[in-house]
């Protein structure tokens, strides 16, 4: 209260000032998309002037007097989520800490969360091996594959050898990919799937869509003998079941029943690629987006040899059966395709139809469509039973 007096010391006017109230709004920045509260991600407690005013809430927006202090405590993550910290952007310009003072405008505190990935559950060691060519690291669990993904984000692992020792299902958590395309960290080692199956890969969740989505985000190493069964590879740029970006050697891989989708550059095997892709199969599933193809998307100098696309649906701008865009030169040898491109059935065989190299054909095999000979002539190779049974039982190939 402020009093004004006349010359005789008597009060003439008294003005009363009332303290205004301002909102404290605690929001959630969930997997890189602001969406209000933190429901499904976390709960938290709120303290005003040292006293708890909310316990275990997932959203909070209440008015308090000017000058009140606030604290956000006891953040409890749920449903496979991780707390990242306080976030500031155009929507939350006043956020700075988990405590502060409510001032002359609405105070927004934005807590940032993300969905955990296989890197968060990475094993501390592999099942065996020393990483040499004669004694590669053996990977038998999703957690061990997560360790490779985690290690590869900061290390090219040049000259290090890895080999699968068991089938692996990745459905429980998000897969971020081996290598780091955004930071140009390329996997330079050697990965042998030994014809075991990696199944149910998923690269996106809720509002989160990564820049690059693939088993290998970036690699210029050696990738071979991998079977991928089912999965969702969704990205804003560069999506492929085996590779997102790089110049590796990719051979003897089978991709079945996957959904590959990207705003730009998507392919069933490799999205942006140079090098060589040989004896690989894409069967079933769908490839969609802008600049999409069954085998390779945006290519540099590339050889595609003894590969096949069977019954895949390829849809989008600049869609094609084998490769989408070539910057330098591309060579296609003994490669077969049969599928639907933008709703039109397509069947194509590269090379001399009387001498199809590593292909075999008869009416009782694969429904009359050609198939690579090596896939039915690898009896002496470890793991060959896996791929033969996979072709026979899952892909529906039937040997005469």
GROMACS .gro file of C-alpha atoms in nm:
model
  400
    1UNK     CA    1   0.000   0.000   0.000
    2UNK     CA    2   0.135   0.345  -0.094
    3UNK     CA    3   0.005   0.660   0.087
    4UNK     CA    4   0.023   1.013  -0.050
    5UNK     CA    5  -0.003   1.304   0.204
    6UNK     CA    6  -0.096   1.663   0.180
    7UNK     CA    7   0.110   1.941   0.324
    8UNK     CA    8  -0.036   1.884   0.672
    9UNK     CA    9   0.069   1.517   0.689
   10UNK     CA   10  -0.279   1.378   0.643
   11UNK     CA   11  -0.338   1.092   0.396
   12UNK     CA   12  -0.531   1.193   0.088
   13UNK     CA   13  -0.508   0.877  -0.136
   14UNK     CA   14  -0.443   0.510  -0.069
   15UNK     CA   15  -0.373   0.265  -0.364
   16UNK     CA   16  -0.394  -0.115  -0.318
   17UNK     CA   17  -0.166  -0.335  -0.548
   18UNK     CA   18  -0.274  -0.699  -0.598
   19UNK     CA   19  -0.012  -0.967  -0.682
   20UNK     CA   20  -0.090  -1.129  -1.017
   21UNK     CA   21  -0.078  -1.505  -1.083
   22UNK     CA   22   0.105  -1.676  -1.371
   23UNK     CA   23   0.095  -2.029  -1.503
   24UNK     CA   24   0.361  -2.291  -1.450
   25UNK     CA   25   0.328  -2.534  -1.742
   26UNK     CA   26   0.533  -2.856  -1.742
   27UNK     CA   27   0.531  -3.014  -2.088
   28UNK     CA   28   0.703  -3.311  -2.252
   29UNK     CA   29   0.925  -3.312  -2.559
   30UNK     CA   30   0.868  -3.672  -2.656
   31UNK     CA   31   1.094  -3.837  -2.915
   32UNK     CA   32   1.165  -3.498  -3.074
   33UNK     CA   33   0.803  -3.386  -3.102
   34UNK     CA   34   0.640  -3.159  -2.843
   35UNK     CA   35   0.306  -3.306  -2.753
   36UNK     CA   36   0.186  -3.166  -2.421
   37UNK     CA   37   0.227  -3.381  -2.113
   38UNK     CA   38   0.453  -3.679  -2.052
   39UNK     CA   39   0.185  -3.947  -2.045
   40UNK     CA   40   0.333  -4.281  -2.146
   41UNK     CA   41   0.684  -4.151  -2.084
   42UNK     CA   42   0.719  -4.042  -1.721
   43UNK     CA   43   0.564  -3.907  -1.403
   44UNK     CA   44   0.703  -3.630  -1.180
   45UNK     CA   45   0.639  -3.430  -0.861
   46UNK     CA   46   0.599  -3.050  -0.846
   47UNK     CA   47   0.703  -2.827  -0.555
   48UNK     CA   48   0.599  -2.462  -0.514
   49UNK     CA   49   0.784  -2.254  -0.254
   50UNK     CA   50   0.923  -2.576  -0.106
   51UNK     CA   51   0.587  -2.752  -0.065
   52UNK     CA   52   0.474  -3.044  -0.281
   53UNK     CA   53   0.167  -2.952  -0.483
   54UNK     CA   54   0.154  -3.247  -0.726
   55UNK     CA   55   0.262  -3.610  -0.686
   56UNK     CA   56   0.322  -3.859  -0.967
   57UNK     CA   57   0.161  -3.649  -1.241
   58UNK     CA   58   0.231  -3.667  -1.614
   59UNK     CA   59   0.107  -3.315  -1.692
   60UNK     CA   60   0.093  -2.994  -1.490
   61UNK     CA   61  -0.043  -2.647  -1.570
   62UNK     CA   62  -0.155  -2.433  -1.272
   63UNK     CA   63  -0.138  -2.063  -1.181
   64UNK     CA   64   0.077  -1.937  -0.893
   65UNK     CA   65   0.164  -1.589  -0.759
   66UNK     CA   66   0.440  -1.381  -0.911
   67UNK     CA   67   0.777  -1.464  -0.757
   68UNK     CA   68   0.688  -1.819  -0.651
   69UNK     CA   69   0.970  -2.071  -0.676
   70UNK     CA   70   0.917  -2.409  -0.840
   71UNK     CA   71   1.100  -2.743  -0.852
   72UNK     CA   72   1.039  -3.055  -1.062
   73UNK     CA   73   1.152  -3.366  -0.875
   74UNK     CA   74   1.134  -3.745  -0.879
   75UNK     CA   75   1.111  -3.796  -1.255
   76UNK     CA   76   1.015  -4.162  -1.305
   77UNK     CA   77   1.044  -4.296  -1.659
   78UNK     CA   78   0.807  -4.568  -1.774
   79UNK     CA   79   0.747  -4.784  -2.081
   80UNK     CA   80   1.107  -4.817  -2.199
   81UNK     CA   81   1.171  -4.441  -2.203
   82UNK     CA   82   1.477  -4.240  -2.099
   83UNK     CA   83   1.495  -3.885  -1.958
   84UNK     CA   84   1.725  -3.661  -2.162
   85UNK     CA   85   1.696  -3.326  -1.982
   86UNK     CA   86   1.528  -2.988  -1.999
   87UNK     CA   87   1.467  -2.874  -2.355
   88UNK     CA   88   1.451  -2.522  -2.501
   89UNK     CA   89   1.322  -2.429  -2.843
   90UNK     CA   90   1.076  -2.183  -2.992
   91UNK     CA   91   0.793  -2.352  -2.806
   92UNK     CA   92   0.970  -2.348  -2.469
   93UNK     CA   93   1.194  -2.043  -2.470
   94UNK     CA   94   1.177  -1.991  -2.094
   95UNK     CA   95   1.292  -2.341  -1.995
   96UNK     CA   96   1.635  -2.343  -1.834
   97UNK     CA   97   1.641  -2.579  -1.537
   98UNK     CA   98   1.435  -2.805  -1.314
   99UNK     CA   99   1.388  -2.520  -1.070
  100UNK     CA  100   1.332  -2.148  -1.100
  101UNK     CA  101   1.108  -1.852  -1.030
  102UNK     CA  102   0.771  -1.779  -1.183
  103UNK     CA  103   0.806  -1.434  -1.336
  104UNK     CA  104   0.596  -1.187  -1.529
  105UNK     CA  105   0.491  -1.432  -1.798
  106UNK     CA  106   0.388  -1.794  -1.832
  107UNK     CA  107   0.673  -2.022  -1.723
  108UNK     CA  108   0.709  -2.327  -1.948
  109UNK     CA  109   0.933  -2.612  -1.840
  110UNK     CA  110   0.980  -2.871  -2.112
  111UNK     CA  111   1.119  -3.212  -2.012
  112UNK     CA  112   1.279  -3.408  -2.296
  113UNK     CA  113   1.247  -3.787  -2.331
  114UNK     CA  114   1.336  -4.049  -2.588
  115UNK     CA  115   1.250  -4.412  -2.643
  116UNK     CA  116   1.532  -4.646  -2.542
  117UNK     CA  117   1.714  -4.838  -2.814
  118UNK     CA  118   1.915  -5.159  -2.826
  119UNK     CA  119   2.223  -4.948  -2.754
  120UNK     CA  120   2.079  -4.878  -2.406
  121UNK     CA  121   2.068  -5.253  -2.345
  122UNK     CA  122   2.406  -5.328  -2.504
  123UNK     CA  123   2.597  -5.624  -2.362
  124UNK     CA  124   2.937  -5.565  -2.205
  125UNK     CA  125   3.101  -5.836  -2.415
  126UNK     CA  126   3.041  -6.075  -2.706
  127UNK     CA  127   2.973  -6.449  -2.685
  128UNK     CA  128   3.331  -6.526  -2.785
  129UNK     CA  129   3.612  -6.449  -3.024
  130UNK     CA  130   3.882  -6.186  -3.042
  131UNK     CA  131   3.774  -5.993  -3.352
  132UNK     CA  132   4.033  -6.140  -3.589
  133UNK     CA  133   3.962  -6.303  -3.924
  134UNK     CA  134   4.039  -6.649  -3.785
  135UNK     CA  135   3.859  -6.583  -3.455
  136UNK     CA  136   3.579  -6.327  -3.512
  137UNK     CA  137   3.363  -6.185  -3.236
  138UNK     CA  138   3.056  -6.410  -3.203
  139UNK     CA  139   2.716  -6.245  -3.162
  140UNK     CA  140   2.431  -6.458  -3.027
  141UNK     CA  141   2.191  -6.214  -2.858
  142UNK     CA  142   2.018  -5.884  -2.940
  143UNK     CA  143   2.217  -5.722  -2.659
  144UNK     CA  144   2.543  -5.828  -2.820
  145UNK     CA  145   2.428  -5.689  -3.155
  146UNK     CA  146   2.340  -5.373  -2.962
  147UNK     CA  147   2.698  -5.358  -2.840
  148UNK     CA  148   2.823  -5.357  -3.198
  149UNK     CA  149   2.576  -5.080  -3.283
  150UNK     CA  150   2.692  -4.876  -2.982
  151UNK     CA  151   3.063  -4.929  -3.046
  152UNK     CA  152   3.026  -4.839  -3.415
  153UNK     CA  153   2.889  -4.492  -3.342
  154UNK     CA  154   3.233  -4.366  -3.238
  155UNK     CA  155   3.470  -4.616  -3.399
  156UNK     CA  156   3.501  -4.738  -3.760
  157UNK     CA  157   3.612  -5.081  -3.630
  158UNK     CA  158   3.838  -5.109  -3.932
  159UNK     CA  159   3.971  -5.462  -3.979
  160UNK     CA  160   3.755  -5.610  -3.699
  161UNK     CA  161   3.557  -5.928  -3.778
  162UNK     CA  162   3.210  -6.020  -3.649
  163UNK     CA  163   2.994  -6.329  -3.701
  164UNK     CA  164   2.642  -6.427  -3.597
  165UNK     CA  165   2.610  -6.744  -3.393
  166UNK     CA  166   2.233  -6.757  -3.354
  167UNK     CA  167   1.906  -6.622  -3.487
  168UNK     CA  168   1.823  -6.281  -3.336
  169UNK     CA  169   1.487  -6.109  -3.286
  170UNK     CA  170   1.501  -5.730  -3.243
  171UNK     CA  171   1.130  -5.662  -3.184
  172UNK     CA  172   1.166  -5.555  -2.817
  173UNK     CA  173   1.344  -5.223  -2.880
  174UNK     CA  174   1.427  -4.967  -3.146
  175UNK     CA  175   1.723  -5.042  -3.372
  176UNK     CA  176   1.951  -4.746  -3.453
  177UNK     CA  177   2.181  -4.919  -3.701
  178UNK     CA  178   2.552  -5.002  -3.719
  179UNK     CA  179   2.760  -4.697  -3.805
  180UNK     CA  180   2.651  -4.333  -3.783
  181UNK     CA  181   2.554  -4.175  -4.114
  182UNK     CA  182   2.475  -3.830  -3.972
  183UNK     CA  183   2.827  -3.803  -3.827
  184UNK     CA  184   3.000  -3.986  -4.116
  185UNK     CA  185   3.119  -4.278  -3.904
  186UNK     CA  186   3.134  -4.578  -4.138
  187UNK     CA  187   3.158  -4.940  -4.025
  188UNK     CA  188   3.480  -5.062  -4.190
  189UNK     CA  189   3.490  -5.411  -4.043
  190UNK     CA  190   3.355  -5.744  -4.168
  191UNK     CA  191   3.015  -5.884  -4.068
  192UNK     CA  192   2.922  -6.244  -4.154
  193UNK     CA  193   2.563  -6.341  -4.073
  194UNK     CA  194   2.649  -6.710  -4.124
  195UNK     CA  195   2.299  -6.738  -4.279
  196UNK     CA  196   2.124  -6.685  -3.948
  197UNK     CA  197   1.810  -6.470  -3.935
  198UNK     CA  198   1.772  -6.120  -3.789
  199UNK     CA  199   1.399  -6.063  -3.754
  200UNK     CA  200   1.144  -5.792  -3.671
  201UNK     CA  201   1.369  -5.487  -3.691
  202UNK     CA  202   1.198  -5.153  -3.619
  203UNK     CA  203   1.368  -4.818  -3.660
  204UNK     CA  204   1.094  -4.569  -3.567
  205UNK     CA  205   0.835  -4.523  -3.293
  206UNK     CA  206   0.557  -4.277  -3.211
  207UNK     CA  207   0.655  -3.939  -3.359
  208UNK     CA  208   1.021  -4.031  -3.403
  209UNK     CA  209   1.146  -4.094  -3.759
  210UNK     CA  210   1.526  -4.114  -3.794
  211UNK     CA  211   1.736  -3.955  -4.068
  212UNK     CA  212   1.871  -4.294  -4.181
  213UNK     CA  213   1.722  -4.639  -4.120
  214UNK     CA  214   1.891  -4.972  -4.195
  215UNK     CA  215   2.067  -5.267  -4.035
  216UNK     CA  216   2.386  -5.076  -4.122
  217UNK     CA  217   2.344  -4.699  -4.122
  218UNK     CA  218   2.679  -4.648  -4.290
  219UNK     CA  219   2.937  -4.906  -4.398
  220UNK     CA  220   3.217  -4.947  -4.647
  221UNK     CA  221   3.321  -5.284  -4.509
  222UNK     CA  222   3.217  -5.642  -4.590
  223UNK     CA  223   2.858  -5.756  -4.527
  224UNK     CA  224   2.755  -6.110  -4.614
  225UNK     CA  225   2.529  -6.409  -4.542
  226UNK     CA  226   2.253  -6.219  -4.361
  227UNK     CA  227   1.886  -6.312  -4.363
  228UNK     CA  228   1.643  -6.036  -4.260
  229UNK     CA  229   1.286  -6.148  -4.195
  230UNK     CA  230   1.026  -5.877  -4.134
  231UNK     CA  231   1.081  -5.528  -4.007
  232UNK     CA  232   1.002  -5.160  -4.052
  233UNK     CA  233   1.272  -4.933  -4.192
  234UNK     CA  234   1.132  -4.581  -4.191
  235UNK     CA  235   1.343  -4.268  -4.236
  236UNK     CA  236   1.331  -3.907  -4.348
  237UNK     CA  237   1.617  -3.987  -4.588
  238UNK     CA  238   1.801  -4.311  -4.679
  239UNK     CA  239   1.618  -4.627  -4.581
  240UNK     CA  240   1.727  -4.979  -4.675
  241UNK     CA  241   1.699  -5.316  -4.506
  242UNK     CA  242   2.073  -5.390  -4.526
  243UNK     CA  243   2.237  -5.049  -4.581
  244UNK     CA  244   2.156  -4.682  -4.555
  245UNK     CA  245   2.472  -4.531  -4.702
  246UNK     CA  246   2.823  -4.640  -4.801
  247UNK     CA  247   3.044  -4.836  -5.039
  248UNK     CA  248   3.055  -5.191  -4.902
  249UNK     CA  249   3.062  -5.537  -5.053
  250UNK     CA  250   2.720  -5.693  -4.987
  251UNK     CA  251   2.672  -6.059  -5.079
  252UNK     CA  252   2.453  -6.363  -5.012
  253UNK     CA  253   2.182  -6.174  -4.824
  254UNK     CA  254   1.807  -6.239  -4.820
  255UNK     CA  255   1.552  -5.973  -4.726
  256UNK     CA  256   1.195  -6.096  -4.685
  257UNK     CA  257   0.871  -5.924  -4.590
  258UNK     CA  258   1.007  -5.586  -4.486
  259UNK     CA  259   0.847  -5.243  -4.510
  260UNK     CA  260   1.098  -4.982  -4.628
  261UNK     CA  261   0.980  -4.622  -4.642
  262UNK     CA  262   1.161  -4.290  -4.680
  263UNK     CA  263   1.079  -3.935  -4.778
  264UNK     CA  264   1.378  -3.966  -5.009
  265UNK     CA  265   1.591  -4.259  -5.134
  266UNK     CA  266   1.462  -4.600  -5.023
  267UNK     CA  267   1.558  -4.948  -5.143
  268UNK     CA  268   1.510  -5.309  -5.041
  269UNK     CA  269   1.882  -5.383  -5.006
  270UNK     CA  270   2.082  -5.056  -5.000
  271UNK     CA  271   1.961  -4.697  -5.017
  272UNK     CA  272   2.267  -4.489  -5.115
  273UNK     CA  273   2.545  -4.718  -5.232
  274UNK     CA  274   2.859  -4.774  -5.438
  275UNK     CA  275   3.062  -5.095  -5.458
  276UNK     CA  276   2.904  -5.433  -5.526
  277UNK     CA  277   2.582  -5.616  -5.440
  278UNK     CA  278   2.584  -5.984  -5.536
  279UNK     CA  279   2.366  -6.292  -5.483
  280UNK     CA  280   2.103  -6.103  -5.283
  281UNK     CA  281   1.726  -6.154  -5.279
  282UNK     CA  282   1.445  -5.913  -5.199
  283UNK     CA  283   1.114  -6.098  -5.170
  284UNK     CA  284   0.770  -5.977  -5.061
  285UNK     CA  285   0.722  -5.662  -4.859
  286UNK     CA  286   0.700  -5.305  -4.985
  287UNK     CA  287   0.933  -5.020  -5.076
  288UNK     CA  288   0.781  -4.673  -5.086
  289UNK     CA  289   0.866  -4.304  -5.090
  290UNK     CA  290   1.054  -4.078  -5.328
  291UNK     CA  291   1.329  -4.223  -5.552
  292UNK     CA  292   1.280  -4.589  -5.459
  293UNK     CA  293   1.396  -4.925  -5.594
  294UNK     CA  294   1.407  -5.294  -5.515
  295UNK     CA  295   1.785  -5.345  -5.493
  296UNK     CA  296   1.966  -5.009  -5.478
  297UNK     CA  297   1.849  -4.651  -5.452
  298UNK     CA  298   2.085  -4.362  -5.525
  299UNK     CA  299   2.400  -4.524  -5.663
  300UNK     CA  300   2.753  -4.428  -5.746
  301UNK     CA  301   2.975  -4.676  -5.930
  302UNK     CA  302   2.794  -5.002  -5.856
  303UNK     CA  303   2.783  -5.364  -5.972
  304UNK     CA  304   2.458  -5.558  -5.919
  305UNK     CA  305   2.517  -5.927  -5.991
  306UNK     CA  306   2.309  -6.243  -5.947
  307UNK     CA  307   2.038  -6.062  -5.752
  308UNK     CA  308   1.660  -6.097  -5.760
  309UNK     CA  309   1.348  -5.908  -5.670
  310UNK     CA  310   1.047  -6.138  -5.626
  311UNK     CA  311   0.690  -6.030  -5.550
  312UNK     CA  312   0.788  -5.696  -5.399
  313UNK     CA  313   0.562  -5.390  -5.426
  314UNK     CA  314   0.756  -5.074  -5.514
  315UNK     CA  315   0.563  -4.748  -5.503
  316UNK     CA  316   0.655  -4.382  -5.529
  317UNK     CA  317   0.811  -4.112  -5.738
  318UNK     CA  318   1.089  -4.237  -5.964
  319UNK     CA  319   1.029  -4.601  -5.866
  320UNK     CA  320   1.211  -4.890  -6.035
  321UNK     CA  321   1.277  -5.260  -5.996
  322UNK     CA  322   1.658  -5.269  -5.954
  323UNK     CA  323   1.811  -4.926  -5.906
  324UNK     CA  324   1.674  -4.574  -5.895
  325UNK     CA  325   1.936  -4.313  -5.975
  326UNK     CA  326   2.292  -4.346  -6.099
  327UNK     CA  327   2.557  -4.074  -6.069
  328UNK     CA  328   2.848  -4.253  -6.239
  329UNK     CA  329   2.813  -4.601  -6.386
  330UNK     CA  330   2.626  -4.915  -6.302
  331UNK     CA  331   2.668  -5.274  -6.419
  332UNK     CA  332   2.390  -5.529  -6.391
  333UNK     CA  333   2.470  -5.895  -6.456
  334UNK     CA  334   2.240  -6.201  -6.435
  335UNK     CA  335   1.978  -6.026  -6.229
  336UNK     CA  336   1.609  -6.118  -6.223
  337UNK     CA  337   1.308  -5.914  -6.117
  338UNK     CA  338   0.938  -5.985  -6.084
  339UNK     CA  339   0.709  -5.753  -5.891
  340UNK     CA  340   0.484  -5.450  -5.903
  341UNK     CA  341   0.624  -5.105  -5.970
  342UNK     CA  342   0.370  -4.826  -5.919
  343UNK     CA  343   0.089  -5.075  -5.974
  344UNK     CA  344   0.229  -5.221  -6.295
  345UNK     CA  345   0.350  -5.581  -6.302
  346UNK     CA  346   0.714  -5.602  -6.409
  347UNK     CA  347   0.927  -5.899  -6.508
  348UNK     CA  348   1.284  -5.856  -6.624
  349UNK     CA  349   1.599  -6.061  -6.659
  350UNK     CA  350   1.937  -5.905  -6.726
  351UNK     CA  351   2.204  -6.094  -6.918
  352UNK     CA  352   2.188  -6.370  -7.177
  353UNK     CA  353   1.878  -6.580  -7.112
  354UNK     CA  354   2.064  -6.888  -7.233
  355UNK     CA  355   2.356  -6.836  -6.996
  356UNK     CA  356   2.233  -6.692  -6.670
  357UNK     CA  357   2.553  -6.742  -6.476
  358UNK     CA  358   2.471  -6.837  -6.119
  359UNK     CA  359   2.104  -6.894  -6.195
  360UNK     CA  360   1.903  -7.211  -6.238
  361UNK     CA  361   1.555  -7.262  -6.370
  362UNK     CA  362   1.294  -7.534  -6.403
  363UNK     CA  363   0.919  -7.550  -6.362
  364UNK     CA  364   0.938  -7.724  -6.023
  365UNK     CA  365   1.174  -7.470  -5.866
  366UNK     CA  366   1.052  -7.143  -5.714
  367UNK     CA  367   0.722  -7.159  -5.901
  368UNK     CA  368   0.900  -7.156  -6.233
  369UNK     CA  369   1.099  -6.840  -6.162
  370UNK     CA  370   1.481  -6.835  -6.172
  371UNK     CA  371   1.679  -6.862  -5.850
  372UNK     CA  372   2.049  -6.834  -5.768
  373UNK     CA  373   2.238  -7.164  -5.787
  374UNK     CA  374   2.464  -7.086  -5.487
  375UNK     CA  375   2.164  -7.087  -5.256
  376UNK     CA  376   2.099  -7.453  -5.339
  377UNK     CA  377   2.460  -7.560  -5.369
  378UNK     CA  378   2.619  -7.459  -5.038
  379UNK     CA  379   2.590  -7.784  -4.848
  380UNK     CA  380   2.945  -7.769  -4.717
  381UNK     CA  381   2.913  -7.421  -4.571
  382UNK     CA  382   2.833  -7.378  -4.201
  383UNK     CA  383   2.476  -7.254  -4.160
  384UNK     CA  384   2.366  -7.365  -4.507
  385UNK     CA  385   2.079  -7.562  -4.356
  386UNK     CA  386   1.941  -7.233  -4.223
  387UNK     CA  387   1.923  -7.066  -4.561
  388UNK     CA  388   1.792  -7.374  -4.744
  389UNK     CA  389   1.513  -7.423  -4.489
  390UNK     CA  390   1.441  -7.052  -4.501
  391UNK     CA  391   1.409  -7.055  -4.878
  392UNK     CA  392   1.200  -7.371  -4.872
  393UNK     CA  393   0.971  -7.308  -4.574
  394UNK     CA  394   0.947  -6.930  -4.553
  395UNK     CA  395   1.001  -6.796  -4.902
  396UNK     CA  396   0.818  -7.087  -5.062
  397UNK     CA  397   1.101  -7.202  -5.286
  398UNK     CA  398   1.065  -7.568  -5.380
  399UNK     CA  399   1.355  -7.768  -5.520
  400UNK     CA  400   1.271  -8.030  -5.780
   0.00000   0.00000   0.00000
